[in-house]
Amino acid sequence: MVKVLVGYASDSGTARDIAGLIGDALRATSCVVDVVDLMVERPSPLGYDLVVVGSGIHAGSWYAAATDYLIAHKDALGEVSVALFNTCLNAARDDMQEVSLGYNASVEAIVAPVASASFAGRFVPEEVGFFKRIFLRTLQQRPKDHVNPDAIRAWAQGLVATVDTAS
């Protein structure tokens, strides 16, 4: 049985929701899954077969809690399969998908992931702070939910095969 840790850092809740979808999809394949908020907890990756780490994106960067987790556990993460994901509004645009996936480059330099993804996020004004709301409005972002649960579940289920072949 594959044991999986899914950790996320989120300020508006989108990365949390995506981490939950990933956890549910992996449980459906008989994995044992722990989903944790890296802004609150920093569990050891030891004992897991797969560690999935995700973050919301702010100004092109991962949140510090997720990046700090990868740095703090770099050696232990070298012993397990690691997958990375980010969530941002840019991923909803066909012409920005490469840019969105590129936001993972800085953390891919810390760990060597077996998979890396960027998932479209959502903009719910009530769930973000004042300055981020203003920033998104200047970018002409309108409130909208771009999260695609089917794409997220499919990606997550594909991760199980990477663990089986890496073991």
XYZ file of C-alpha atoms in Angstrom:
167
model
C 0.000 0.000 0.000
C 1.371 3.398 -1.013
C 1.564 6.010 1.764
C 1.249 9.617 0.584
C 1.737 13.006 2.198
C 0.010 15.925 0.471
C 1.158 19.289 1.813
C 0.002 22.700 0.660
C 0.364 26.416 1.358
C -2.594 28.640 0.572
C -3.930 32.029 1.528
C -7.245 31.982 -0.326
C -7.984 28.259 -0.003
C -7.558 27.149 -3.610
C -4.370 25.135 -3.003
C -6.082 23.596 0.040
C -9.050 22.536 -2.087
C -6.784 21.132 -4.801
C -4.749 19.231 -2.182
C -8.026 17.766 -0.923
C -8.987 16.657 -4.441
C -5.553 15.066 -4.860
C -5.911 13.290 -1.527
C -9.371 11.979 -2.414
C -8.190 10.757 -5.833
C -5.241 8.928 -4.280
C -7.431 7.359 -1.590
C -9.665 6.045 -4.397
C -6.625 4.094 -5.639
C -6.185 2.539 -2.149
C -3.384 4.855 -1.046
C -3.134 5.929 2.582
C -3.092 9.738 2.448
C -2.395 12.545 4.918
C -3.274 16.085 3.765
C -1.616 18.888 5.767
C -1.474 22.668 5.753
C 2.242 23.529 5.598
C 1.492 26.952 7.055
C 0.493 25.136 10.262
C 2.286 21.762 10.239
C 5.710 20.588 9.013
C 5.547 16.777 9.141
C 8.566 14.686 8.314
C 8.401 13.045 4.884
C 10.054 9.921 6.338
C 7.792 6.894 6.072
C 5.967 8.135 2.981
C 6.353 6.668 -0.496
C 5.173 9.848 -2.228
C 5.148 13.456 -1.094
C 3.029 15.944 -3.042
C 3.672 19.612 -2.270
C 1.629 22.469 -3.654
C 1.315 26.192 -3.289
C -0.691 29.126 -4.397
C 1.245 31.648 -6.445
C 1.752 35.267 -5.489
C 3.631 37.549 -7.889
C 5.146 34.537 -9.655
C 6.426 32.810 -6.522
C 5.446 29.947 -4.255
C 4.421 30.786 -0.699
C 7.320 30.687 1.739
C 5.801 27.937 3.889
C 5.875 25.439 1.003
C 9.332 26.471 -0.190
C 10.711 26.390 3.362
C 9.276 22.893 3.839
C 11.078 21.626 0.727
C 14.348 23.228 1.843
C 14.077 21.923 5.423
C 13.396 18.354 4.244
C 15.518 18.326 1.097
C 17.634 15.318 2.135
C 14.661 13.177 3.213
C 12.740 14.140 0.072
C 15.620 12.788 -1.982
C 14.664 9.327 -0.691
C 11.007 9.399 -1.839
C 9.040 10.292 -4.944
C 8.040 13.967 -4.955
C 5.391 15.702 -7.037
C 4.809 19.448 -7.163
C 1.846 21.589 -8.102
C 0.918 25.225 -8.070
C -2.368 26.962 -8.523
C -2.743 30.310 -10.203
C -5.181 32.201 -12.381
C -2.735 32.312 -15.289
C -3.049 28.550 -15.768
C -6.615 29.119 -16.961
C -5.292 30.864 -20.074
C -3.976 28.736 -22.943
C -1.328 31.342 -23.767
C -0.009 31.376 -20.163
C 0.190 27.671 -19.332
C 3.957 27.420 -19.884
C 4.479 30.515 -17.745
C 2.296 29.028 -15.009
C 4.196 25.749 -15.010
C 7.429 27.766 -14.961
C 6.490 29.042 -11.492
C 7.571 25.595 -10.256
C 11.149 26.021 -11.519
C 12.468 27.523 -8.291
C 11.230 24.593 -6.203
C 12.186 22.025 -8.841
C 15.738 23.232 -8.208
C 15.358 22.080 -4.580
C 13.895 18.625 -5.256
C 13.734 16.488 -8.385
C 10.021 15.876 -8.900
C 8.551 12.875 -10.699
C 5.704 15.180 -11.772
C 5.030 18.903 -11.850
C 1.754 20.653 -12.623
C 0.051 24.016 -12.627
C -3.691 24.090 -12.040
C -6.004 26.969 -12.792
C -7.181 28.714 -9.660
C -10.070 30.872 -8.649
C -10.621 34.484 -7.760
C -13.151 34.987 -5.005
C -12.751 38.600 -3.809
C -14.063 37.810 -0.316
C -11.301 35.222 0.194
C -8.292 37.413 -0.608
C -6.843 40.418 1.131
C -7.427 44.011 0.108
C -4.118 44.513 -1.726
C -4.389 41.248 -3.633
C -7.948 42.191 -4.617
C -6.694 45.508 -5.988
C -3.786 43.768 -7.753
C -6.093 41.264 -9.443
C -8.503 43.984 -10.495
C -5.665 45.950 -12.123
C -4.913 42.770 -14.086
C -8.584 42.824 -15.109
C -9.267 39.532 -13.353
C -12.926 38.974 -12.713
C -14.305 36.703 -10.037
C -14.364 33.212 -11.479
C -13.688 29.621 -10.503
C -11.355 27.915 -12.993
C -10.593 24.847 -10.844
C -10.988 21.670 -12.927
C -11.522 18.753 -10.506
C -11.394 16.122 -13.270
C -7.963 17.284 -14.479
C -6.661 17.365 -10.910
C -7.951 13.861 -10.134
C -6.472 12.473 -13.364
C -3.059 13.983 -12.562
C -3.188 12.595 -9.023
C -4.116 9.099 -10.152
C -1.184 9.153 -12.580
C 1.155 9.754 -9.647
C 0.575 6.253 -8.299
C 2.268 4.771 -11.369
C 5.346 6.938 -10.771
C 5.705 5.515 -7.276
C 5.329 1.928 -8.462
C 8.017 2.359 -11.116
C 10.341 4.298 -8.797
C 10.118 1.707 -5.992
